[in-house]
CSV table of N, CA and C in Angstrom, one decimal:
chain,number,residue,atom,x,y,z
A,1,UNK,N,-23.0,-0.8,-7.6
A,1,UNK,CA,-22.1,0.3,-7.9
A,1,UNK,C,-22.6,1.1,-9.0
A,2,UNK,N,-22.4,2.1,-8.9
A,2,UNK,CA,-22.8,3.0,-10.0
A,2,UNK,C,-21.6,3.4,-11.2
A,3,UNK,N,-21.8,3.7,-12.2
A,3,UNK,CA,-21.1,3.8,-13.3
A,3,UNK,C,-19.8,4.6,-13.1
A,4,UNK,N,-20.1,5.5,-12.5
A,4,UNK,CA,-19.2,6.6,-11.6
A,4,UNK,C,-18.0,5.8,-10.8
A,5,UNK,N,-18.7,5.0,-10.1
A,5,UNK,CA,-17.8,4.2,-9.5
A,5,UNK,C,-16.9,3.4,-10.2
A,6,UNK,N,-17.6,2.9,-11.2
A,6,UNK,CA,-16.9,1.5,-11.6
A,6,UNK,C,-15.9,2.4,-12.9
A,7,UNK,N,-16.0,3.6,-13.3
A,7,UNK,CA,-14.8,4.0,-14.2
A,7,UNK,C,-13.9,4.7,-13.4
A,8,UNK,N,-14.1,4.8,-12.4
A,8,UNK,CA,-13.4,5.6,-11.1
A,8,UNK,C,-12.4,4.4,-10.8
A,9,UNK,N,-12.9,3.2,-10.8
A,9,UNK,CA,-11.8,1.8,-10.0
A,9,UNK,C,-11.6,1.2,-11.4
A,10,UNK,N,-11.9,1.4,-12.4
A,10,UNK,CA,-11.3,0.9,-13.4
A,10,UNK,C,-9.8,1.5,-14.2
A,11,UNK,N,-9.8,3.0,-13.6
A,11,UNK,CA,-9.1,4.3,-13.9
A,11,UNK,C,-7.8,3.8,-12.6
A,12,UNK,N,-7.9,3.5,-11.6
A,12,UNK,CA,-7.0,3.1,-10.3
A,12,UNK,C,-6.4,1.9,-10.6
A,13,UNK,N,-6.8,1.2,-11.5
A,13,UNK,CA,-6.2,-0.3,-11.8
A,13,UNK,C,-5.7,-0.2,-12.6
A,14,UNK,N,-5.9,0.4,-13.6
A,14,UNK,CA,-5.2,1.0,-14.9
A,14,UNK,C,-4.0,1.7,-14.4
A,15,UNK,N,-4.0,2.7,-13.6
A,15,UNK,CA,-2.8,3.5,-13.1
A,15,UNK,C,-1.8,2.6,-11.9
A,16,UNK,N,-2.4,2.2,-11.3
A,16,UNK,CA,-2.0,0.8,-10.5
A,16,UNK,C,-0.9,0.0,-11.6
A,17,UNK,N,-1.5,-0.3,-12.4
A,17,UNK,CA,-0.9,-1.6,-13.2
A,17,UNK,C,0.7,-0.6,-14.2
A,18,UNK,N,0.1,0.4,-14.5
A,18,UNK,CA,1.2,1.5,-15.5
A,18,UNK,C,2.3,1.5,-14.2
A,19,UNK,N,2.1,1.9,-12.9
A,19,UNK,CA,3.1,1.8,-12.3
A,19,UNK,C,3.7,0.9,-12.2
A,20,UNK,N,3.7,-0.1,-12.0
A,20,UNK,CA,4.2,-1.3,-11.3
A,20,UNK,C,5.3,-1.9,-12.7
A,21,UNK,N,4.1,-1.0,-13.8
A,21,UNK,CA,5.2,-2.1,-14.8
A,21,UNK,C,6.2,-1.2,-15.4
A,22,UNK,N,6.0,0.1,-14.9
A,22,UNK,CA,7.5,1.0,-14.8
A,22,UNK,C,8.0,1.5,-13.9
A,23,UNK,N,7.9,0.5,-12.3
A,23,UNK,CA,8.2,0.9,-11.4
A,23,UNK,C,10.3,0.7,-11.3
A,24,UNK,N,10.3,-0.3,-12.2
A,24,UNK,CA,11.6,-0.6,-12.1
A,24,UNK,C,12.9,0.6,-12.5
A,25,UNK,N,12.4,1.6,-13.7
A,25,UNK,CA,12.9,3.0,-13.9
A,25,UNK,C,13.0,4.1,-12.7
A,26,UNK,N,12.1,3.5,-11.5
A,26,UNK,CA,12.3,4.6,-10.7
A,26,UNK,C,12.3,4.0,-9.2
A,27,UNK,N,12.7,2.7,-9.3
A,27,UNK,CA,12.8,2.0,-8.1
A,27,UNK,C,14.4,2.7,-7.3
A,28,UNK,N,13.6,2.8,-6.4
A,28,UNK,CA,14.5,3.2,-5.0
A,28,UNK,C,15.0,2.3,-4.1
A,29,UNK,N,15.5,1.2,-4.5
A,29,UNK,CA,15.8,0.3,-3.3
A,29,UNK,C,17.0,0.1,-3.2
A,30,UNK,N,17.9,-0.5,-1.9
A,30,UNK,CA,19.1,-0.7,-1.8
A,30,UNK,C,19.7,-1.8,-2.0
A,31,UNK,N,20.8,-1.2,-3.0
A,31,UNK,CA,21.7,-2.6,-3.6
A,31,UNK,C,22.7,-2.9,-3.0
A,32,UNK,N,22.8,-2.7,-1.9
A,32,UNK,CA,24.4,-2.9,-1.4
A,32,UNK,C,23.7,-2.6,0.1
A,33,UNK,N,22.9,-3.2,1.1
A,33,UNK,CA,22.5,-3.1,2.3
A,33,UNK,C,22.5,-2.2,3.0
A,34,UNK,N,22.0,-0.9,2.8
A,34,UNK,CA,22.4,0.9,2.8
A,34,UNK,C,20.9,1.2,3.1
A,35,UNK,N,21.0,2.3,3.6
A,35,UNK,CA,20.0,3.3,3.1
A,35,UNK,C,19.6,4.0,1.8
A,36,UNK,N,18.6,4.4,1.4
A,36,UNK,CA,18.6,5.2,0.1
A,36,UNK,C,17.2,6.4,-0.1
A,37,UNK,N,18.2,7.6,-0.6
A,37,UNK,CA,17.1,8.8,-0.6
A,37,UNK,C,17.8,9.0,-1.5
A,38,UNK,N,16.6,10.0,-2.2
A,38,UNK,CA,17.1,10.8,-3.6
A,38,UNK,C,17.1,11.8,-3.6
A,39,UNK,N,17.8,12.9,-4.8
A,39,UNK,CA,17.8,14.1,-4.5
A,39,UNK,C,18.5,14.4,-6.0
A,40,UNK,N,17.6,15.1,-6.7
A,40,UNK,CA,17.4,15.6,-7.9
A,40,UNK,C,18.2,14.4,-9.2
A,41,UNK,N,16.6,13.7,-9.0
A,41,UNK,CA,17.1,12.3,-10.0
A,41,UNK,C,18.1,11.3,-9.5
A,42,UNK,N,19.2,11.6,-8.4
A,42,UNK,CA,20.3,11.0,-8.1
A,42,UNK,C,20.0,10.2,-6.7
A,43,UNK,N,20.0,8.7,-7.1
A,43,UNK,CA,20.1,8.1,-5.6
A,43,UNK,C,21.1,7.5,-4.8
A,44,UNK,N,21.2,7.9,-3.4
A,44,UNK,CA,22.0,8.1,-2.8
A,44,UNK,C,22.3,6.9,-2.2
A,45,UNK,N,23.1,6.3,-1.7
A,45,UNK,CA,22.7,4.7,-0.7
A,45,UNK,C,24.0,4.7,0.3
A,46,UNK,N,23.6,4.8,1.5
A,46,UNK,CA,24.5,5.4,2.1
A,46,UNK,C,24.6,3.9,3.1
A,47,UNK,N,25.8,3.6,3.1
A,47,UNK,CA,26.2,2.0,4.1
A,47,UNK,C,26.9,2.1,4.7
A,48,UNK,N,26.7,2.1,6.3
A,48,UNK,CA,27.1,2.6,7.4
A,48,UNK,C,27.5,1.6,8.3
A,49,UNK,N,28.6,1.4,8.6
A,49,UNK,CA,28.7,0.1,9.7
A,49,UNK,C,30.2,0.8,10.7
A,50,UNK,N,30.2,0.3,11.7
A,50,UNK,CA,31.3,0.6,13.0
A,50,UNK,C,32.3,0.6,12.2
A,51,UNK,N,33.3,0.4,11.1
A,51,UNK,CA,34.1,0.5,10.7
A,51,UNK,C,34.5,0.7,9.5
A,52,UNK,N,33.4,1.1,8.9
A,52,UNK,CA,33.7,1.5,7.6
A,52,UNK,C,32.5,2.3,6.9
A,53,UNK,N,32.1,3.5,6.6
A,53,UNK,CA,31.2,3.9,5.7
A,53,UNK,C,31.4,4.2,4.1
A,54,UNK,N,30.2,3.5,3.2
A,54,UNK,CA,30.1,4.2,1.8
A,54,UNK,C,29.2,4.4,1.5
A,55,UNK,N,29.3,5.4,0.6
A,55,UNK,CA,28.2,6.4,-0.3
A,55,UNK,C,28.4,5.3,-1.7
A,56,UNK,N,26.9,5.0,-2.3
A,56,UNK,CA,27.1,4.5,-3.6
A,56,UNK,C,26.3,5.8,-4.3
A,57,UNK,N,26.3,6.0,-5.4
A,57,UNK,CA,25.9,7.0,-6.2
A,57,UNK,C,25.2,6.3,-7.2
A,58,UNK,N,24.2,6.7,-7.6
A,58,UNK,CA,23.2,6.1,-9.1
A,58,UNK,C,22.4,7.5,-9.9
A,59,UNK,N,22.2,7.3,-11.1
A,59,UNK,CA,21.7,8.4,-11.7
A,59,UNK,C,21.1,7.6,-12.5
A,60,UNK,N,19.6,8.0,-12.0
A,60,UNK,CA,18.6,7.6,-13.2
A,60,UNK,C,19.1,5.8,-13.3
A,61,UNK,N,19.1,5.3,-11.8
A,61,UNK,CA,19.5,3.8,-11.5
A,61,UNK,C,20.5,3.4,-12.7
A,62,UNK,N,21.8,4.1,-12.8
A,62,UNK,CA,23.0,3.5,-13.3
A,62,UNK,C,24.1,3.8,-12.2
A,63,UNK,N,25.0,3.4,-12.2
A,63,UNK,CA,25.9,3.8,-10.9
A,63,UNK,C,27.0,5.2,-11.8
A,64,UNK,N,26.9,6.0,-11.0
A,64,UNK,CA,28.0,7.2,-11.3
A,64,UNK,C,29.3,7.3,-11.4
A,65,UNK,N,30.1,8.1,-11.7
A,65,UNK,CA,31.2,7.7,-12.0
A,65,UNK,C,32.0,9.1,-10.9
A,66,UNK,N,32.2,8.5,-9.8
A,66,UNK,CA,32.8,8.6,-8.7
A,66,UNK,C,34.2,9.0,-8.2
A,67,UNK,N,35.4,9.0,-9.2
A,67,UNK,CA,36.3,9.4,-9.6
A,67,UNK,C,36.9,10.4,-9.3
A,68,UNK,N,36.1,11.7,-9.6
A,68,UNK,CA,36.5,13.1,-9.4
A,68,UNK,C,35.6,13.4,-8.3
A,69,UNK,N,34.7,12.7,-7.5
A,69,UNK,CA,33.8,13.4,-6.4
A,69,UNK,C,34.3,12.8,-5.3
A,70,UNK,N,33.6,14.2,-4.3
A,70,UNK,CA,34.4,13.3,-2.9
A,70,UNK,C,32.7,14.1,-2.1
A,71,UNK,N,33.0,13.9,-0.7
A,71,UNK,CA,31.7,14.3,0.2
A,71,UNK,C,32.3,14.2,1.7
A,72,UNK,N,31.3,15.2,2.0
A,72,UNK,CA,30.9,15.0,3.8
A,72,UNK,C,30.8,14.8,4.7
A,73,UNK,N,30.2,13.7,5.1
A,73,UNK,CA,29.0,13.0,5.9
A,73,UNK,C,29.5,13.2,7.7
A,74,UNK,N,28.1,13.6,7.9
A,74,UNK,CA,28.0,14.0,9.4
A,74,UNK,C,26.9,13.0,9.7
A,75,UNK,N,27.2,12.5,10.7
A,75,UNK,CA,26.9,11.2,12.3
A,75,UNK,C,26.6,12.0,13.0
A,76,UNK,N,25.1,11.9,13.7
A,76,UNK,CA,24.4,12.5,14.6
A,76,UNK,C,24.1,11.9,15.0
A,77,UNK,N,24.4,10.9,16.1
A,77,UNK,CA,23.8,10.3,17.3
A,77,UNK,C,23.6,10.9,19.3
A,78,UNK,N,22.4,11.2,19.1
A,78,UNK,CA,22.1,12.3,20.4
A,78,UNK,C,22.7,13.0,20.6
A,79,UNK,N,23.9,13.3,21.2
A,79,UNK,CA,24.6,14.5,21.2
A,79,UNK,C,25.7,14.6,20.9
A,80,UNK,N,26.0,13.4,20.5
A,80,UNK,CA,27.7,13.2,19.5
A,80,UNK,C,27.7,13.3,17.9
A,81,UNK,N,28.3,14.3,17.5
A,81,UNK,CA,28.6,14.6,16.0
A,81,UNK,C,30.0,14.4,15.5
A,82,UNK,N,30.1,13.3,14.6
A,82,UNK,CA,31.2,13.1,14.4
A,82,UNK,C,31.0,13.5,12.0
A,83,UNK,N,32.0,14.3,11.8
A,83,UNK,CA,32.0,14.8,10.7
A,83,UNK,C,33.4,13.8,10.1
A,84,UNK,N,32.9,13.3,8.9
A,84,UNK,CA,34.1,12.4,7.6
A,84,UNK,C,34.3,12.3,6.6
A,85,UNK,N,35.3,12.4,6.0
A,85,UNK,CA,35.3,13.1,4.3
A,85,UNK,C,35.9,11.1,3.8
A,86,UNK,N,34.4,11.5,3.1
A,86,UNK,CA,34.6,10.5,2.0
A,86,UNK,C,35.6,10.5,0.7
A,87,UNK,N,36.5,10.1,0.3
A,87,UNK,CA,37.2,9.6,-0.9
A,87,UNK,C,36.6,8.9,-2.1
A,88,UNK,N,37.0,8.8,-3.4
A,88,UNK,CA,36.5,7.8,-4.2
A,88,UNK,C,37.2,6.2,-4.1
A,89,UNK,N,37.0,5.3,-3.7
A,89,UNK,CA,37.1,3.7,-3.8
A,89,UNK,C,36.4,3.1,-4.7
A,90,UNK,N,36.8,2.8,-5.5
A,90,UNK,CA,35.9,2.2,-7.3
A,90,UNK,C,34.7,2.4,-7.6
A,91,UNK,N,34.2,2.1,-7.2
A,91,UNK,CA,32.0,2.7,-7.6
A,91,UNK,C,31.8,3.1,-6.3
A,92,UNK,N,32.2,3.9,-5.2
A,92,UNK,CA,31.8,4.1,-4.4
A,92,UNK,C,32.6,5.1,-3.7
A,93,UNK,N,32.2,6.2,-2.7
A,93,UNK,CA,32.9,6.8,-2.0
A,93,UNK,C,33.1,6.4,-0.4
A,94,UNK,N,33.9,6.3,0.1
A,94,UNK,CA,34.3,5.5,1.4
A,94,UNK,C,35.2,6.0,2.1
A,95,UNK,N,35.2,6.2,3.8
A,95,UNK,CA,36.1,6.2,4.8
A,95,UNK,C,36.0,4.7,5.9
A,96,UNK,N,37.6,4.8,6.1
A,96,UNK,CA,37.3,3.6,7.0
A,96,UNK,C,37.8,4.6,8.6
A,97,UNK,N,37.2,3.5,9.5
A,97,UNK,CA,37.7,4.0,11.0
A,97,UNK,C,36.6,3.5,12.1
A,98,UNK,N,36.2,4.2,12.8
A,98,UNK,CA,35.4,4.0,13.6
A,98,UNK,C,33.9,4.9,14.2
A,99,UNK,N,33.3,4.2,13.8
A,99,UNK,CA,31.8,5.2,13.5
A,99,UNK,C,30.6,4.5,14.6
A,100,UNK,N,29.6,5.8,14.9
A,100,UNK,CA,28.7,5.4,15.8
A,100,UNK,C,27.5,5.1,14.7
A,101,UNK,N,27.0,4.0,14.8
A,101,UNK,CA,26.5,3.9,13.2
A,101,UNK,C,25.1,2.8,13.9
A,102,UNK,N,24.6,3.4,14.9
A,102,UNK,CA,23.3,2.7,15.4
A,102,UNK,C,22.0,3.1,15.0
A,103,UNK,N,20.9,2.0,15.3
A,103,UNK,CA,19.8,2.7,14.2
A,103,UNK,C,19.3,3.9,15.0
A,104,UNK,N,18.7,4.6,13.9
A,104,UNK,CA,18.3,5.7,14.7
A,104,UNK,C,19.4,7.1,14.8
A,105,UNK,N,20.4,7.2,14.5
A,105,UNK,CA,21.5,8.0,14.0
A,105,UNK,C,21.2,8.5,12.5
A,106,UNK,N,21.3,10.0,12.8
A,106,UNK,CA,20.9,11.2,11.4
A,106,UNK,C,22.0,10.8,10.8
A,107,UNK,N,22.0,11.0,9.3
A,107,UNK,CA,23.6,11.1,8.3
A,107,UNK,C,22.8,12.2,7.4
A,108,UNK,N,24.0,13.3,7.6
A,108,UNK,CA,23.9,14.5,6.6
A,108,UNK,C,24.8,14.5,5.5
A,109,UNK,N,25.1,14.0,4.3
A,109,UNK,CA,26.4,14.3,3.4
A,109,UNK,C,26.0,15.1,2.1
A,110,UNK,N,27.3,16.2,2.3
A,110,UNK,CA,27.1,16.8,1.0
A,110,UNK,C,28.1,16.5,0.0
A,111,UNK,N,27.6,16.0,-0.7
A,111,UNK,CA,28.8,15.3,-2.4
A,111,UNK,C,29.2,16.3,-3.2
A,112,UNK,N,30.2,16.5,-3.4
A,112,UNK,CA,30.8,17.6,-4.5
A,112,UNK,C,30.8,16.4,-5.6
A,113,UNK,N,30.6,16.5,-7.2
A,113,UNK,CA,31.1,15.4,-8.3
A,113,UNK,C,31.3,16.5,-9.1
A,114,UNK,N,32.6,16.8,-9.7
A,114,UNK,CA,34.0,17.2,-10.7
A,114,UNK,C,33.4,18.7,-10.9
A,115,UNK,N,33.0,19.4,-9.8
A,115,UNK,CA,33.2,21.1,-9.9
A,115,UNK,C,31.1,21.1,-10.3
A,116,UNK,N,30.5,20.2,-10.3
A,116,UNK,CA,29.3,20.8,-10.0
A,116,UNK,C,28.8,21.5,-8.8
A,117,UNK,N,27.7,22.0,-8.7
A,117,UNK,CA,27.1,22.3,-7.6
A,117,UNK,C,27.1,21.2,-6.3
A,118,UNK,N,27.1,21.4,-4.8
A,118,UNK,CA,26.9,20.2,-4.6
A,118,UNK,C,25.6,20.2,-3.7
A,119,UNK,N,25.4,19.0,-3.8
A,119,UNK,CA,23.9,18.3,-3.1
A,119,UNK,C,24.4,17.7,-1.6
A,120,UNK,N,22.9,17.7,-1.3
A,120,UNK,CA,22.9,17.1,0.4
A,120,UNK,C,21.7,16.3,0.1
A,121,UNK,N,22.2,15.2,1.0
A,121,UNK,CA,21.4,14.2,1.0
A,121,UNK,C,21.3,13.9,3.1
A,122,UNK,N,19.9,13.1,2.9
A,122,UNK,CA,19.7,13.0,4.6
A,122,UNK,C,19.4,11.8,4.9
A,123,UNK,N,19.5,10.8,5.6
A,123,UNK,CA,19.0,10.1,5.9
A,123,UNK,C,19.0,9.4,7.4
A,124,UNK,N,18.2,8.3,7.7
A,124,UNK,CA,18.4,8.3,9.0
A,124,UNK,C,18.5,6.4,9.1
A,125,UNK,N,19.8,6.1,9.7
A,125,UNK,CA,20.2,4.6,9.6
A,125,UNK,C,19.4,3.6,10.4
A,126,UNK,N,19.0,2.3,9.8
A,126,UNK,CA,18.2,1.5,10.5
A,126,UNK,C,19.0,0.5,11.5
């Protein structure tokens, strides 16, 4: 290996290692068996089942305070669009009823929270 090389893969392990050990500040994963995308700092986790959907909300991985926001969400499975307005239910926003909620189904929700602008988030359920 040449010197080039070896500060090149020493530079990748270094940045390798800096992520991992502040990977936890910007971890994306789902805490409640959901999907999850983000959309300006805010992650979304959306948990979709035949009888009940919720939106969890986190900012900068703390959970939001859900209270005054309500949302959206449109079900797109092949050619059936079914549109649901989420409510606030304690740390989460939720409708109950009956949903096509198979993998492979688009979810489009746009979150209004207490008179901001609102956001759309996309995802697609496993």
């Amino acid at each position: 290996m040449t010197l080039r090389s070896l500060l090149l893969a020493a530079s990748l392990v270094a940045f390798a290692g800096s992520a991992l050990a502040h990977g936890d500040e910007h971890a994306h994963t789902p805490l409640h068996g959901g999907v999850v995308t983000e959309v300006k700092d805010m992650d979304y986790e959306l948990v979709a089942k035949p009888g009940v959907v919720q939106l969890y909300l986190r900012d900068h991985g703390k959970p939001a305070d859900v209270a005054k926001a309500s949302a959206r969400l449109t079900l797109l499975a092949g050619t059936d669009k079914q549109d649901i307005d989420l409510k606030p239910a304690g740390d989460r926003l939720e409708a109950a009823g009956s949903f096509k909620t198979a993998a492979g189904t688009k979810a489009v929700v746009v979150v209004r929270i207490d008179g901001k602008p609102a956001s759309t988030a996309r995802f697609t359920l496993r």
